[in-house]
């Protein structure tokens, strides 16, 4: 009897979460759609989408996502994944909720991949405790280590809110370039669970797209049942002129990368919607070659095999000024679904839909 009650409670919890996420992400799509001219799907297109989802998902879906992405990129496809299905069903199934907290903690990535080049850490704050070079230190020592930094980044290590907590700053005698706050005041504003790192000096080609931000390559990978790790999509994210972060949610641009490592014709912004042929620095996107793209893909496929509890991961990677591959962040919680460049799961859409249908 007790097991039946617990099972019923879990069922209604999942149901509530699904309905809640459905409302939230439908609202997000409508907000994004309000900033661009939306096309209407024809009856034939709508029927084709519903037939596809009935076959592979077992039920009909809301068509807002399909309509939005078709309007944005002129590419009709039945394979777009509604964001409410992605976040409420796909991510919870493929990424173990307990382990993805560990995987996504930015203070843990150097422990997960100690041999991988990453931004040099200055201090960590983990659950209120400070560390430097993996040894505990007191708060005053941590503040002192950040008194004079020529170019650094501070960000939350957990729940970083799509880059909203990322601040690139410098400091002289304990006074930072972030609103002229002291290092102590900057630390106080973050509370706990954050880190300070040296900023990465990026590859000349990446920097040409926007010199004020670290421009990163987001590669999403899928760990299949047969132990194969495959790339699903890749986008290059870049900041706007004078802005120090590259996140699309913070107004940054993102542009699709093909298998040859070349950028697509257009880059996009989310809210408000925008479609661009060039970066703010005047670089034409179409045909722009991403440095070491093949090596980047190979590296994330290799790393993903070490993290089997998260089968969908968005990797933020870059290439530094010395042409070295750098791991910036691991994203197993919010991998991002950049479908303005095309359906997120491509040839693996049916496989993933069949899994959540079981």
Short mmCIF file of C-alpha atoms in Angstrom, two decimals:
data_model
loop_
_atom_site.label_atom_id
_atom_site.label_comp_id
_atom_site.label_asym_id
_atom_site.label_seq_id
_atom_site.Cartn_x
_atom_site.Cartn_y
_atom_site.Cartn_z
CA UNK A 1 0.00 0.00 0.00
CA UNK A 2 2.81 2.39 0.96
CA UNK A 3 4.59 1.74 -2.35
CA UNK A 4 1.40 2.51 -4.30
CA UNK A 5 0.95 5.79 -2.42
CA UNK A 6 4.58 6.81 -3.06
CA UNK A 7 4.25 5.86 -6.71
CA UNK A 8 1.12 7.99 -7.00
CA UNK A 9 2.84 10.95 -5.33
CA UNK A 10 5.80 10.68 -7.72
CA UNK A 11 3.43 10.47 -10.69
CA UNK A 12 1.64 13.68 -9.73
CA UNK A 13 4.96 15.41 -9.01
CA UNK A 14 6.16 14.55 -12.52
CA UNK A 15 2.80 15.64 -13.95
CA UNK A 16 2.97 18.98 -12.13
CA UNK A 17 6.54 19.55 -13.25
CA UNK A 18 5.64 18.75 -16.84
CA UNK A 19 2.68 21.15 -16.85
CA UNK A 20 4.69 23.86 -15.10
CA UNK A 21 7.60 23.60 -17.55
CA UNK A 22 5.17 23.46 -20.47
CA UNK A 23 3.63 26.78 -19.45
CA UNK A 24 7.03 28.38 -18.79
CA UNK A 25 8.67 27.41 -22.07
CA UNK A 26 5.56 28.15 -24.13
CA UNK A 27 5.69 31.61 -22.58
CA UNK A 28 9.38 31.93 -23.51
CA UNK A 29 8.71 30.92 -27.12
CA UNK A 30 5.85 33.40 -27.36
CA UNK A 31 8.07 36.17 -25.98
CA UNK A 32 10.77 35.39 -28.55
CA UNK A 33 8.16 35.12 -31.28
CA UNK A 34 6.83 38.56 -30.40
CA UNK A 35 10.08 40.11 -31.65
CA UNK A 36 10.02 38.53 -35.12
CA UNK A 37 7.47 38.06 -37.88
CA UNK A 38 5.95 34.61 -37.42
CA UNK A 39 4.87 32.50 -40.36
CA UNK A 40 1.81 30.27 -40.27
CA UNK A 41 2.32 26.57 -40.80
CA UNK A 42 0.22 25.14 -43.60
CA UNK A 43 -2.27 22.40 -42.79
CA UNK A 44 -0.01 19.94 -44.62
CA UNK A 45 3.00 20.98 -42.52
CA UNK A 46 1.03 20.77 -39.27
CA UNK A 47 -0.30 17.34 -40.19
CA UNK A 48 3.20 16.15 -41.10
CA UNK A 49 4.58 17.25 -37.73
CA UNK A 50 1.78 15.61 -35.76
CA UNK A 51 2.09 12.39 -37.76
CA UNK A 52 5.82 12.29 -37.02
CA UNK A 53 5.33 12.86 -33.29
CA UNK A 54 2.46 10.38 -33.03
CA UNK A 55 4.73 7.78 -34.63
CA UNK A 56 7.83 8.42 -32.53
CA UNK A 57 6.55 10.13 -29.35
CA UNK A 58 3.08 8.62 -29.10
CA UNK A 59 1.12 11.85 -28.79
CA UNK A 60 0.48 15.17 -30.47
CA UNK A 61 2.44 18.26 -29.47
CA UNK A 62 2.14 22.03 -29.33
CA UNK A 63 3.46 23.58 -32.54
CA UNK A 64 4.79 26.91 -31.23
CA UNK A 65 8.44 25.82 -31.46
CA UNK A 66 8.10 24.52 -35.00
CA UNK A 67 6.40 27.71 -36.09
CA UNK A 68 8.99 29.92 -34.40
CA UNK A 69 12.08 28.20 -35.79
CA UNK A 70 10.56 27.89 -39.26
CA UNK A 71 9.93 31.64 -39.17
CA UNK A 72 13.46 32.37 -37.99
CA UNK A 73 15.48 30.29 -40.44
CA UNK A 74 13.10 29.41 -43.32
CA UNK A 75 13.90 25.73 -42.67
CA UNK A 76 10.83 23.56 -42.18
CA UNK A 77 11.43 20.31 -40.32
CA UNK A 78 9.28 17.93 -38.31
CA UNK A 79 12.28 17.25 -36.05
CA UNK A 80 12.35 20.44 -33.96
CA UNK A 81 12.10 19.51 -30.28
CA UNK A 82 9.60 21.55 -28.26
CA UNK A 83 11.53 23.03 -25.35
CA UNK A 84 8.93 21.93 -22.81
CA UNK A 85 9.48 18.30 -23.83
CA UNK A 86 13.24 18.74 -23.76
CA UNK A 87 13.44 20.17 -20.25
CA UNK A 88 10.60 18.25 -18.61
CA UNK A 89 11.15 14.78 -20.12
CA UNK A 90 14.35 14.39 -22.10
CA UNK A 91 16.85 15.96 -19.70
CA UNK A 92 15.43 14.24 -16.58
CA UNK A 93 15.54 10.86 -18.32
CA UNK A 94 19.04 11.06 -19.75
CA UNK A 95 20.82 13.07 -17.04
CA UNK A 96 20.76 11.71 -13.50
CA UNK A 97 19.52 14.58 -11.34
CA UNK A 98 21.90 13.84 -8.44
CA UNK A 99 25.02 13.43 -10.55
CA UNK A 100 24.38 16.36 -12.87
CA UNK A 101 24.67 18.68 -9.85
CA UNK A 102 28.22 17.41 -9.36
CA UNK A 103 29.05 17.48 -13.06
CA UNK A 104 27.76 21.04 -13.49
CA UNK A 105 29.59 22.46 -10.45
CA UNK A 106 32.26 24.66 -12.01
CA UNK A 107 34.42 24.19 -8.93
CA UNK A 108 34.62 20.47 -9.73
CA UNK A 109 35.56 20.50 -13.42
CA UNK A 110 39.31 20.54 -12.75
CA UNK A 111 38.87 17.49 -10.51
CA UNK A 112 36.81 15.70 -13.13
CA UNK A 113 39.37 16.47 -15.83
CA UNK A 114 42.71 17.21 -14.12
CA UNK A 115 44.70 16.68 -17.33
CA UNK A 116 42.56 19.03 -19.42
CA UNK A 117 43.68 22.63 -19.93
CA UNK A 118 41.23 24.95 -18.17
CA UNK A 119 41.26 28.62 -17.08
CA UNK A 120 43.76 29.03 -14.24
CA UNK A 121 41.92 29.13 -10.92
CA UNK A 122 42.73 31.82 -8.37
CA UNK A 123 40.25 31.02 -5.59
CA UNK A 124 37.20 28.82 -5.10
CA UNK A 125 34.32 29.20 -2.69
CA UNK A 126 32.64 25.85 -2.04
CA UNK A 127 29.68 25.89 0.35
CA UNK A 128 31.17 28.98 2.02
CA UNK A 129 34.70 27.59 2.37
CA UNK A 130 37.57 29.14 0.43
CA UNK A 131 40.27 27.20 -1.42
CA UNK A 132 43.43 28.07 -3.31
CA UNK A 133 45.27 25.39 -5.28
CA UNK A 134 43.03 22.77 -3.63
CA UNK A 135 44.03 23.82 -0.11
CA UNK A 136 41.66 25.52 2.36
CA UNK A 137 42.34 29.17 3.10
CA UNK A 138 40.56 31.82 5.15
CA UNK A 139 38.43 34.61 3.71
CA UNK A 140 41.04 37.33 4.18
CA UNK A 141 43.65 35.31 2.31
CA UNK A 142 41.18 34.76 -0.53
CA UNK A 143 40.47 38.48 -0.72
CA UNK A 144 44.21 39.21 -0.71
CA UNK A 145 44.81 36.82 -3.62
CA UNK A 146 42.40 38.90 -5.68
CA UNK A 147 43.73 42.34 -4.71
CA UNK A 148 45.71 42.89 -7.92
CA UNK A 149 44.42 41.03 -10.96
CA UNK A 150 44.98 42.35 -14.50
CA UNK A 151 42.17 40.33 -16.12
CA UNK A 152 39.94 37.88 -14.24
CA UNK A 153 36.48 36.31 -14.24
CA UNK A 154 34.18 35.68 -11.29
CA UNK A 155 31.06 33.53 -11.56
CA UNK A 156 28.78 31.30 -9.56
CA UNK A 157 29.87 27.68 -9.61
CA UNK A 158 26.31 26.33 -9.26
CA UNK A 159 23.16 27.63 -10.95
CA UNK A 160 24.99 30.36 -12.85
CA UNK A 161 21.76 31.42 -14.60
CA UNK A 162 22.92 31.19 -18.23
CA UNK A 163 25.93 33.42 -17.70
CA UNK A 164 24.08 36.19 -15.91
CA UNK A 165 26.43 35.95 -12.91
CA UNK A 166 29.62 36.11 -14.99
CA UNK A 167 31.68 39.27 -14.46
CA UNK A 168 35.01 39.96 -16.13
CA UNK A 169 37.01 42.41 -14.06
CA UNK A 170 40.39 43.73 -13.05
CA UNK A 171 41.54 44.91 -9.62
CA UNK A 172 44.18 47.29 -8.28
CA UNK A 173 44.93 47.45 -4.55
CA UNK A 174 41.66 45.69 -3.76
CA UNK A 175 39.42 47.95 -5.87
CA UNK A 176 37.75 46.23 -8.82
CA UNK A 177 36.57 47.52 -12.17
CA UNK A 178 33.13 46.08 -11.37
CA UNK A 179 31.20 49.19 -10.27
CA UNK A 180 34.30 50.31 -8.37
CA UNK A 181 33.54 47.76 -5.65
CA UNK A 182 36.17 46.34 -3.33
CA UNK A 183 37.07 42.67 -3.68
CA UNK A 184 35.29 42.08 -0.36
CA UNK A 185 32.12 43.74 -1.66
CA UNK A 186 32.31 41.71 -4.85
CA UNK A 187 32.65 38.50 -2.84
CA UNK A 188 29.75 39.54 -0.59
CA UNK A 189 27.52 39.98 -3.66
CA UNK A 190 28.13 36.34 -4.62
CA UNK A 191 27.50 34.84 -1.18
CA UNK A 192 28.88 31.33 -1.57
CA UNK A 193 29.63 28.79 -4.31
CA UNK A 194 31.64 30.88 -6.74
CA UNK A 195 35.11 30.98 -8.26
CA UNK A 196 37.63 33.47 -9.59
CA UNK A 197 39.77 32.53 -12.59
CA UNK A 198 42.27 34.21 -14.85
CA UNK A 199 40.62 35.29 -18.10
CA UNK A 200 41.59 33.21 -21.14
CA UNK A 201 43.56 34.93 -23.90
CA UNK A 202 41.76 33.55 -26.91
CA UNK A 203 42.87 32.56 -30.40
CA UNK A 204 43.30 35.49 -32.77
CA UNK A 205 40.55 34.28 -35.10
CA UNK A 206 38.02 33.87 -32.29
CA UNK A 207 38.93 37.26 -30.90
CA UNK A 208 38.34 38.88 -34.29
CA UNK A 209 34.61 38.18 -33.91
CA UNK A 210 34.41 40.27 -30.74
CA UNK A 211 37.54 41.19 -28.78
CA UNK A 212 35.76 42.20 -25.54
CA UNK A 213 34.34 38.71 -24.79
CA UNK A 214 35.69 35.19 -24.62
CA UNK A 215 33.92 33.65 -27.63
CA UNK A 216 33.18 30.00 -27.02
CA UNK A 217 32.18 26.92 -29.01
CA UNK A 218 29.16 25.10 -27.55
CA UNK A 219 29.13 21.46 -28.64
CA UNK A 220 26.29 19.21 -27.53
CA UNK A 221 27.03 15.49 -27.31
CA UNK A 222 24.85 12.42 -26.79
CA UNK A 223 26.00 9.23 -25.04
CA UNK A 224 24.13 6.48 -26.90
CA UNK A 225 23.08 3.05 -25.62
CA UNK A 226 25.85 1.41 -27.64
CA UNK A 227 28.56 3.40 -25.76
CA UNK A 228 29.11 5.71 -28.73
CA UNK A 229 29.33 9.44 -28.06
CA UNK A 230 28.09 11.55 -30.97
CA UNK A 231 27.99 15.31 -31.52
CA UNK A 232 24.45 16.62 -32.00
CA UNK A 233 25.14 20.25 -32.91
CA UNK A 234 27.72 22.99 -32.49
CA UNK A 235 27.39 26.76 -32.35
CA UNK A 236 29.88 29.56 -31.89
CA UNK A 237 28.77 32.09 -29.30
CA UNK A 238 30.10 35.63 -29.26
CA UNK A 239 29.40 38.79 -27.31
CA UNK A 240 28.31 42.13 -28.68
CA UNK A 241 30.58 45.14 -29.06
CA UNK A 242 32.01 46.13 -25.68
CA UNK A 243 30.16 43.34 -23.83
CA UNK A 244 32.30 40.88 -21.87
CA UNK A 245 30.07 37.76 -21.97
CA UNK A 246 29.00 35.70 -24.97
CA UNK A 247 25.76 34.13 -23.73
CA UNK A 248 22.74 34.27 -26.03
CA UNK A 249 20.54 34.90 -22.98
CA UNK A 250 22.62 38.03 -22.29
CA UNK A 251 22.09 39.38 -25.82
CA UNK A 252 25.01 37.58 -27.46
CA UNK A 253 25.06 36.11 -30.96
CA UNK A 254 25.19 32.44 -31.84
CA UNK A 255 26.00 30.94 -35.22
CA UNK A 256 25.80 27.32 -36.39
CA UNK A 257 28.96 25.38 -37.22
CA UNK A 258 28.91 22.66 -39.88
CA UNK A 259 30.85 19.39 -39.78
CA UNK A 260 33.76 21.02 -41.61
CA UNK A 261 34.09 23.63 -38.87
CA UNK A 262 32.72 26.53 -40.90
CA UNK A 263 30.10 29.01 -39.77
CA UNK A 264 26.65 29.28 -41.30
CA UNK A 265 25.43 32.32 -43.18
CA UNK A 266 23.49 33.89 -40.30
CA UNK A 267 23.98 34.39 -36.59
CA UNK A 268 21.05 35.04 -34.27
CA UNK A 269 20.10 36.76 -31.05
CA UNK A 270 17.27 35.47 -28.88
CA UNK A 271 15.49 38.34 -27.13
CA UNK A 272 14.98 40.53 -29.01
CA UNK A 273 15.25 38.36 -32.11
CA UNK A 274 17.94 39.39 -34.56
CA UNK A 275 19.50 37.89 -37.67
CA UNK A 276 22.98 39.00 -38.73
CA UNK A 277 25.39 38.42 -41.60
CA UNK A 278 28.41 39.86 -39.75
CA UNK A 279 29.68 40.27 -36.22
CA UNK A 280 29.76 43.72 -34.61
CA UNK A 281 33.43 43.88 -35.60
CA UNK A 282 32.49 43.36 -39.26
CA UNK A 283 33.59 39.73 -39.71
CA UNK A 284 31.42 37.85 -42.24
CA UNK A 285 30.04 34.66 -40.70
CA UNK A 286 29.48 32.50 -43.77
CA UNK A 287 32.51 30.28 -44.35
CA UNK A 288 34.43 31.57 -41.29
CA UNK A 289 36.64 28.70 -40.16
CA UNK A 290 36.63 27.81 -36.47
CA UNK A 291 40.18 26.97 -35.34
CA UNK A 292 40.80 23.32 -34.43
CA UNK A 293 37.14 22.40 -34.73
CA UNK A 294 37.77 18.74 -35.54
CA UNK A 295 40.05 18.44 -32.50
CA UNK A 296 37.43 20.16 -30.31
CA UNK A 297 34.78 17.62 -31.32
CA UNK A 298 37.16 14.71 -30.75
CA UNK A 299 38.09 16.04 -27.31
CA UNK A 300 34.50 16.48 -26.05
CA UNK A 301 33.60 13.00 -27.31
CA UNK A 302 36.54 11.62 -25.36
CA UNK A 303 35.65 13.55 -22.19
CA UNK A 304 31.98 12.61 -22.34
CA UNK A 305 32.86 8.92 -22.04
CA UNK A 306 34.04 9.72 -18.51
CA UNK A 307 30.63 11.12 -17.48
CA UNK A 308 28.08 8.35 -18.11
CA UNK A 309 25.49 9.69 -15.65
CA UNK A 310 24.80 12.64 -17.97
CA UNK A 311 24.05 11.42 -21.47
CA UNK A 312 23.35 14.89 -22.90
CA UNK A 313 26.02 17.51 -22.26
CA UNK A 314 26.67 20.97 -23.64
CA UNK A 315 30.41 21.66 -23.63
CA UNK A 316 31.73 25.21 -23.68
CA UNK A 317 35.14 25.11 -25.31
CA UNK A 318 37.63 27.60 -26.68
CA UNK A 319 41.09 27.82 -28.25
CA UNK A 320 43.70 30.02 -26.62
CA UNK A 321 46.29 32.34 -28.10
CA UNK A 322 48.77 29.46 -28.30
CA UNK A 323 46.33 27.28 -30.27
CA UNK A 324 45.60 25.06 -27.25
CA UNK A 325 42.12 23.61 -26.64
CA UNK A 326 40.59 24.92 -23.40
CA UNK A 327 37.63 23.51 -21.46
CA UNK A 328 35.58 26.43 -20.17
CA UNK A 329 32.43 24.81 -18.72
CA UNK A 330 30.43 21.58 -18.56
CA UNK A 331 26.65 21.98 -18.91
CA UNK A 332 24.61 18.85 -18.10
CA UNK A 333 21.71 20.75 -16.49
CA UNK A 334 20.95 23.44 -19.06
CA UNK A 335 22.63 22.24 -22.23
CA UNK A 336 20.86 24.81 -24.39
CA UNK A 337 18.75 23.99 -27.43
CA UNK A 338 20.01 26.24 -30.24
CA UNK A 339 17.47 25.28 -32.90
CA UNK A 340 17.56 28.47 -34.94
CA UNK A 341 20.42 26.69 -36.71
CA UNK A 342 18.30 23.55 -37.31
CA UNK A 343 16.77 20.66 -35.30
CA UNK A 344 18.86 20.04 -32.18
CA UNK A 345 19.04 16.25 -32.38
CA UNK A 346 19.20 15.79 -36.15
CA UNK A 347 19.52 12.13 -37.15
CA UNK A 348 19.15 11.02 -33.50
CA UNK A 349 15.75 12.63 -32.93
CA UNK A 350 13.78 9.39 -33.32
CA UNK A 351 16.14 7.51 -31.01
CA UNK A 352 15.69 10.10 -28.26
CA UNK A 353 11.92 10.36 -28.71
CA UNK A 354 11.56 6.58 -28.57
CA UNK A 355 13.48 6.56 -25.27
CA UNK A 356 11.11 8.98 -23.53
CA UNK A 357 8.11 7.19 -24.98
CA UNK A 358 8.98 3.92 -23.18
#
